[in-house]
Short mmCIF file of C-alpha atoms in Angstrom, two decimals:
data_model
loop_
_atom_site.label_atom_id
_atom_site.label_comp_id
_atom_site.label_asym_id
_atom_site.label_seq_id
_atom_site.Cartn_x
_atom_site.Cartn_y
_atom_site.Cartn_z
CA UNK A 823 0.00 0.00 0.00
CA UNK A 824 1.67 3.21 -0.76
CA UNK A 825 2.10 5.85 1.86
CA UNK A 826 0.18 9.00 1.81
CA UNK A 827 2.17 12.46 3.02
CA UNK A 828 0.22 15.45 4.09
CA UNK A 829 2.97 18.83 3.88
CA UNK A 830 1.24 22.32 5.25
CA UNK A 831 2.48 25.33 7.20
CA UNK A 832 2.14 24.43 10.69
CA UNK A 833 1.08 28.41 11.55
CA UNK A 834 -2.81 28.78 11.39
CA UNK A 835 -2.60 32.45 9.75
CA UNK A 836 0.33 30.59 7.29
CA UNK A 837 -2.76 28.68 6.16
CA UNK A 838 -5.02 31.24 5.17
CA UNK A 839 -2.78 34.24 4.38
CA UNK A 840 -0.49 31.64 1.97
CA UNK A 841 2.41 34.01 0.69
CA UNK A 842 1.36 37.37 1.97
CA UNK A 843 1.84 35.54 5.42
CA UNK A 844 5.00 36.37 7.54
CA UNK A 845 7.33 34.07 7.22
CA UNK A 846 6.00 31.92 4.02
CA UNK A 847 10.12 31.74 2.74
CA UNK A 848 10.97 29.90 5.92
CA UNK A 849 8.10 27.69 4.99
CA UNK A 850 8.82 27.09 1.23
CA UNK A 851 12.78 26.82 1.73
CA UNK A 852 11.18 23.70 4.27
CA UNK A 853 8.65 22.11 1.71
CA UNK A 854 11.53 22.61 -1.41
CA UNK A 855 13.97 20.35 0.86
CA UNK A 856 11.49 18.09 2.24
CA UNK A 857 9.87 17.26 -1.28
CA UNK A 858 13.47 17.49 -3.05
CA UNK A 859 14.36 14.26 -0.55
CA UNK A 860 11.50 12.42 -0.92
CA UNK A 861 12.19 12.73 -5.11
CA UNK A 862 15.85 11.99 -4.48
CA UNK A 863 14.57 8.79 -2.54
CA UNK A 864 12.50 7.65 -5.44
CA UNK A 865 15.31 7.94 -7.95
CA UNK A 866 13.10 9.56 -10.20
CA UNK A 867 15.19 11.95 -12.58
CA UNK A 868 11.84 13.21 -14.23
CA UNK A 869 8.57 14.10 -13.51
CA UNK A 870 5.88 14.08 -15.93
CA UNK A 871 3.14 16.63 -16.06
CA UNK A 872 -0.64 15.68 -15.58
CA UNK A 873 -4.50 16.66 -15.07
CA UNK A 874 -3.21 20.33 -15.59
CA UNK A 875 -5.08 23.10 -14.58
CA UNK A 876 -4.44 26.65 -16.36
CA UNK A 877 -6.78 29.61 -14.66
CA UNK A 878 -4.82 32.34 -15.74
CA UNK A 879 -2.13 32.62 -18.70
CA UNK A 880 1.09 30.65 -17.75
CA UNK A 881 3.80 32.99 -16.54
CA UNK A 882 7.27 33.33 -18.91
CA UNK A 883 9.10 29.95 -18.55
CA UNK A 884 6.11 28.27 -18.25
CA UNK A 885 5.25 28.01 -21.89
CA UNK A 886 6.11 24.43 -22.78
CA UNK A 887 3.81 22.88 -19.86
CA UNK A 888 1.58 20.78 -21.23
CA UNK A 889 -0.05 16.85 -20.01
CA UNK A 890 2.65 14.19 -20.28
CA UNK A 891 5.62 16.84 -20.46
CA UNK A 892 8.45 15.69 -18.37
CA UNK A 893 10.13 18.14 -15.86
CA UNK A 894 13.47 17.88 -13.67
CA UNK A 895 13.31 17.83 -10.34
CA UNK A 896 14.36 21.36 -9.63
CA UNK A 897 11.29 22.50 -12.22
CA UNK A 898 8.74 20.24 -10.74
CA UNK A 899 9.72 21.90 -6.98
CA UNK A 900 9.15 25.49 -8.80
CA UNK A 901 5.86 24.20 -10.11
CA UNK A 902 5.12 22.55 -6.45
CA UNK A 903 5.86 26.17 -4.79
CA UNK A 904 3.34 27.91 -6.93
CA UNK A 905 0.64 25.90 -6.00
CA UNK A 906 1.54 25.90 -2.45
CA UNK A 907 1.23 29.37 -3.39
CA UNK A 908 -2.44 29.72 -5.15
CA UNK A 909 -0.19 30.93 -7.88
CA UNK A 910 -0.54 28.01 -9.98
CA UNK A 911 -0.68 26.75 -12.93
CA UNK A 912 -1.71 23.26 -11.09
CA UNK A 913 -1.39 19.95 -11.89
CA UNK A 914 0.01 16.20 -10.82
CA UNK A 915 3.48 15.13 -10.74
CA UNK A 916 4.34 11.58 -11.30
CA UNK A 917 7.49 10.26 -11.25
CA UNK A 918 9.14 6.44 -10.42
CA UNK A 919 7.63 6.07 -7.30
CA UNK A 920 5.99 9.14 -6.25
CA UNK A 921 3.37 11.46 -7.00
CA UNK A 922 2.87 15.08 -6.09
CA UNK A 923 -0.67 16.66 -6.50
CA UNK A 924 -1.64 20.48 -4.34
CA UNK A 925 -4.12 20.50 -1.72
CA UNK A 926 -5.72 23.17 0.37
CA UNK A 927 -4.54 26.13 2.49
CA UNK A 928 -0.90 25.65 1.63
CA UNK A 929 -0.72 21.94 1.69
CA UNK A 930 1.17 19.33 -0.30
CA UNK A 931 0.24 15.82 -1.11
CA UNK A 932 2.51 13.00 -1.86
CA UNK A 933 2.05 9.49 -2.34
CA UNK A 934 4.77 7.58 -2.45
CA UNK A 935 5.81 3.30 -2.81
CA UNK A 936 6.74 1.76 0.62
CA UNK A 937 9.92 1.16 -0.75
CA UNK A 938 10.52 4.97 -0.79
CA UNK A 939 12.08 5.61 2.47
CA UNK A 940 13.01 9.14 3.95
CA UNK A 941 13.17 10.25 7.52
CA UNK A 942 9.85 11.91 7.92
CA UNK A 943 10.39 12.91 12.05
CA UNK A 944 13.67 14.43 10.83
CA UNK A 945 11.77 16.64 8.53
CA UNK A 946 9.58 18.50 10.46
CA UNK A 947 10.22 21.92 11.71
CA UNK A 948 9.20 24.79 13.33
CA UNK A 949 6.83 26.08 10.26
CA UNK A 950 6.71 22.75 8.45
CA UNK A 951 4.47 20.20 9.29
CA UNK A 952 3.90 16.88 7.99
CA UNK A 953 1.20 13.83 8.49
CA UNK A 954 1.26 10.50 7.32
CA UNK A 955 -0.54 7.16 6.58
CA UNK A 956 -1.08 4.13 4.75
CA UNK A 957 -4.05 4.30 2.62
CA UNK A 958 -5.77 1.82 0.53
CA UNK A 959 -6.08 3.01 -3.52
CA UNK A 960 -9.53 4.82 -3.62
CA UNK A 961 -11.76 3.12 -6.11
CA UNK A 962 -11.62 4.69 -9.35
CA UNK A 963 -15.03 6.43 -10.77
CA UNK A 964 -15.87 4.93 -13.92
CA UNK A 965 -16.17 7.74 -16.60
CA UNK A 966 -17.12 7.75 -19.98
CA UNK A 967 -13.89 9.23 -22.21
CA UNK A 968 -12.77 10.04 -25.70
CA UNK A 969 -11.32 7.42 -27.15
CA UNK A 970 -11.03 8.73 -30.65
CA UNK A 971 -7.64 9.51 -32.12
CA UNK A 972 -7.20 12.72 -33.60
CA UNK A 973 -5.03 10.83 -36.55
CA UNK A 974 -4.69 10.66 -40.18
CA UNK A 975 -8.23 9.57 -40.67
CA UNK A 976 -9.76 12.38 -38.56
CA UNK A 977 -7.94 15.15 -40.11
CA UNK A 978 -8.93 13.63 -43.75
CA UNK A 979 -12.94 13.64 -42.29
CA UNK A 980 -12.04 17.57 -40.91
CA UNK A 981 -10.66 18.92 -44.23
CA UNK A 982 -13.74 17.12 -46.45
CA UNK A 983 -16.04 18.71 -44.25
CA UNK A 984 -14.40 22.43 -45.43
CA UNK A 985 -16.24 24.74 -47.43
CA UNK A 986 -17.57 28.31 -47.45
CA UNK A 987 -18.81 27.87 -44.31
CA UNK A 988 -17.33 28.73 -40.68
CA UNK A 989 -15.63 25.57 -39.13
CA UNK A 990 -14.05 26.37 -35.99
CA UNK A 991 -11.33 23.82 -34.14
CA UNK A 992 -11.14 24.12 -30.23
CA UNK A 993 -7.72 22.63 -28.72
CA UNK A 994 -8.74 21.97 -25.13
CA UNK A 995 -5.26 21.56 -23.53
CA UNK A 996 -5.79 21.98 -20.09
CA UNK A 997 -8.74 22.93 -18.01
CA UNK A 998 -9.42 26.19 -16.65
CA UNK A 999 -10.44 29.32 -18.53
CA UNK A 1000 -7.08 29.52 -20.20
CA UNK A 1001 -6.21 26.12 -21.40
CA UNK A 1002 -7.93 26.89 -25.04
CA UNK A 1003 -6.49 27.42 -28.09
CA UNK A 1004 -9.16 28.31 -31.00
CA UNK A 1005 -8.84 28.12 -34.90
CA UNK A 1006 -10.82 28.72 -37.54
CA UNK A 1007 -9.97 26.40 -40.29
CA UNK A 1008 -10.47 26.21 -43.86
CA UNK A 1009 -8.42 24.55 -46.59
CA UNK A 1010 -5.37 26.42 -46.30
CA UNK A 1011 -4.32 26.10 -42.80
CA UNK A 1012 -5.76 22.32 -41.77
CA UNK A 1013 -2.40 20.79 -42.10
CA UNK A 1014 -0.87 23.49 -40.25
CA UNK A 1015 -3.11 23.60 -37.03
CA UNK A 1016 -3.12 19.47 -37.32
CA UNK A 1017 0.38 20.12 -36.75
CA UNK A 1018 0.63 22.39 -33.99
CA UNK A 1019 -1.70 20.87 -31.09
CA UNK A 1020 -0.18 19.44 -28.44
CA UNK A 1021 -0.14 15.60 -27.67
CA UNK A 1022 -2.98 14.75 -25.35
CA UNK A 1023 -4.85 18.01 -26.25
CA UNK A 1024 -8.88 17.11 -26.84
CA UNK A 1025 -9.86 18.53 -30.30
CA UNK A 1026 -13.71 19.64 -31.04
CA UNK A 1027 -14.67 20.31 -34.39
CA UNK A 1028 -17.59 22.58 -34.65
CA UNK A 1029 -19.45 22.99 -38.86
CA UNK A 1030 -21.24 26.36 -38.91
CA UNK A 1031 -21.96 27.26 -35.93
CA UNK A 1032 -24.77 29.99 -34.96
CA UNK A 1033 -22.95 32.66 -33.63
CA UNK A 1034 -25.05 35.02 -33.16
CA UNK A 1035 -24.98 37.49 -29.64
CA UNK A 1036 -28.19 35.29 -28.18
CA UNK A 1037 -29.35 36.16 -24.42
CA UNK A 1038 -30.88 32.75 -23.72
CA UNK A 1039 -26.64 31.39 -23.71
CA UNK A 1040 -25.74 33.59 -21.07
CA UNK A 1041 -26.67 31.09 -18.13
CA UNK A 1042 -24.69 28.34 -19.73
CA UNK A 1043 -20.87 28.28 -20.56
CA UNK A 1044 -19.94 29.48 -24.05
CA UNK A 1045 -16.60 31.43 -25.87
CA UNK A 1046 -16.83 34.72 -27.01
CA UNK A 1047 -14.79 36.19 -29.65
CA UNK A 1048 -13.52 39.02 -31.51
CA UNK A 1049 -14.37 40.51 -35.15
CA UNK A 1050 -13.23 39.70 -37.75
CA UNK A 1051 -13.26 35.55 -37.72
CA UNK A 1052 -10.73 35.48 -40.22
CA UNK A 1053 -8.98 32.12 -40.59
CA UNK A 1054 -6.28 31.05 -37.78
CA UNK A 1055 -5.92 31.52 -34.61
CA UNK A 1056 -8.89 33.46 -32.84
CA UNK A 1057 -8.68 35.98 -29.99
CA UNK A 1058 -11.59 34.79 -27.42
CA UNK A 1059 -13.03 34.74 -23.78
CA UNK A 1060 -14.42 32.10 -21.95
CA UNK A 1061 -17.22 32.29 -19.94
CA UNK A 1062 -17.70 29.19 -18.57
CA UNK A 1063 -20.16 30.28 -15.60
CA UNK A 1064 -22.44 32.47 -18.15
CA UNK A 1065 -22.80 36.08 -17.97
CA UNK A 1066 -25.30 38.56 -16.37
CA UNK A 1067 -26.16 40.27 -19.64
CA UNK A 1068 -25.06 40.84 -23.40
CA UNK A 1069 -23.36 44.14 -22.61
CA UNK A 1070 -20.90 42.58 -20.16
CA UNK A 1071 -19.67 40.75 -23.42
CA UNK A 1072 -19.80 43.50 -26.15
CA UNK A 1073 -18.35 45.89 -23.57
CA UNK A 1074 -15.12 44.00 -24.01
CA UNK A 1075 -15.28 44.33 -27.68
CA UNK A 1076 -16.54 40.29 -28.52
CA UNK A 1077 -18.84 40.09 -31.74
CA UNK A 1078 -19.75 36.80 -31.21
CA UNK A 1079 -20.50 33.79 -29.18
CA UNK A 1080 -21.09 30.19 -29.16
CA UNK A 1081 -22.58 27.58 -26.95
CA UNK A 1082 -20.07 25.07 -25.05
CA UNK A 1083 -22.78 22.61 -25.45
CA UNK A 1084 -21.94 22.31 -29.25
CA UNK A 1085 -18.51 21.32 -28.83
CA UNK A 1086 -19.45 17.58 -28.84
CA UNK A 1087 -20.27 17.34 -32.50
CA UNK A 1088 -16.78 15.99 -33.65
CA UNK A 1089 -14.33 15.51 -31.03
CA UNK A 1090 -10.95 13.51 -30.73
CA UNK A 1091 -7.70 13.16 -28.52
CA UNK A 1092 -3.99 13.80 -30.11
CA UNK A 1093 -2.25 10.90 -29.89
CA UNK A 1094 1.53 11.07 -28.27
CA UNK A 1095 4.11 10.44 -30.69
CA UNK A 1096 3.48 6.53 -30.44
CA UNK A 1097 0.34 7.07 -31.69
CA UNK A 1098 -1.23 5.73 -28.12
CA UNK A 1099 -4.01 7.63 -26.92
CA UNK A 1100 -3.12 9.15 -23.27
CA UNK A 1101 -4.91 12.24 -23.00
CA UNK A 1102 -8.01 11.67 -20.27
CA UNK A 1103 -10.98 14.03 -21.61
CA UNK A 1104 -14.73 13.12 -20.67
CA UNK A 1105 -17.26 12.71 -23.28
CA UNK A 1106 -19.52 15.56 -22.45
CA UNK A 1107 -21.49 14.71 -24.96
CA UNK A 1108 -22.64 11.70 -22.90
#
């Protein structure tokens, strides 16, 4: 049974101030050395990148993060810091042995293989504190997911469906408002935008679309985005709680809108280079 680590600032106001709180260094320089042994004790050299969460546009140096990306050690502590932090971006780390995933008010979770020994009493300090157990693996909840490859076959079936109409591509590459990427495609640019998703990005394919400014969206999710759609990539906003009314959208200068709920009309997962499906995206249209 692996063994489940619980890292937090041991000061209460630590907990709910995060890095505005007085002495938050003391605490990170603690959680960087803790976490940096427990990686050095699982002889894990990388760390690979999952269920990544993007809320705000990644900060410089950041670029490259994407699912299944592999990051160092002394990367995956910087990434570990930030959501310690509320900073973000968040996401799982996964490496031979051990995983790292963020938790609330500061906290740090690890899981890590029996065989994975480190000195855990030695560890704690005066702002670090640190819990422990064995924990049997939770069951997992059965989801229905995309299982379609976006390969040769489903970029062939995108470029006959081209014509004079709007067809716009959404690259869902993380979650959170600002894991989207969106294209409008035609004839000239399909191979291009086939070839700059990322692996394990999930790809919806949307065949004129109504994009009309319509009140009756604005309770639902949907994209807005700016004028003129000219083919490429689009400047949008996503409002994936709704809106209160059709000015809050114009007032930012968006011409046009569309439903999230449409997004399930043609949808697929880029393959990694193997050609294996890895990329974990629920069929919302189920």
């Amino acid at each position: 049974m692996p063994l489940e680590i619980v890292l937090s600032p041991r000061d209460e106001s630590m907990r709910s101030e995060l890095a505005e709180a007085q002495g938050w260094g003391a605490y990170v320089s603690q959680l960087r050395s803790a976490i940096g042994m427990m990686i050095e004790a699982s002889r894990t050299e990388t760390l690979e990148v999952g269920a990544l969460y993007v809320g705000q546009p990644l900060p410089d140096g950041n670029g490259r993060l994407r699912n299944g990306v592999e990051v160092d050690p002394a990367e995956a502590l910087n990434l570990v810091v930030g959501m310690a932090a509320g900073d973000g971006p968040y996401c799982s780390l996964a490496g031979a042995g051990i995983r790292i995933e963020t938790g609330w008010d500061g906290a740090i979770h690890l899981s890590v293989r029996p065989e994975v020994t480190v000195d855990l009493d030695g560890l704690r300090s005066r702002d670090l504190s640190i819990g422990w157990c064995t924990v049997d693996p939770e069951p997992t909840e059965v989801s229905t997911l995309v299982d379609t490859a976006a390969d040769s076959e489903f970029w062939a079936a995108v470029r006959a469906g081209l014509g004079e109409e709007v067809t716009l591509l959404c690259e869902r590459w993380a979650h959170g408002a600002f894991g989207y990427r969106w294209f409008r495609l035609n004839s000239q640019n399909c191979s291009e935008v086939a070839q700059a998703v990322s692996p394990r990005s999930l790809l919806c394919v949307v065949a004129d679309p109504d994009l009309r400014l319509r009140a009756d969206l604005l309770d639902d999710g949907f994209t807005a985005f700016e004028a003129p759609l000219v083919p490429g990539q689009l400047a949008y906003c996503a409002y994936s709680f709704g809106a209160d009314c059709l000015a809050e959208v114009t007032a930012e200068g968006y011409a046009f809108m569309l439903s999230d709920s449409v997004l399930s009309q043609l949808c697929a997962v880029v393959p990694d280079a193997d050609g294996v499906v890895r990329g974990q995206w629920e069929d919302f249209g189920e």
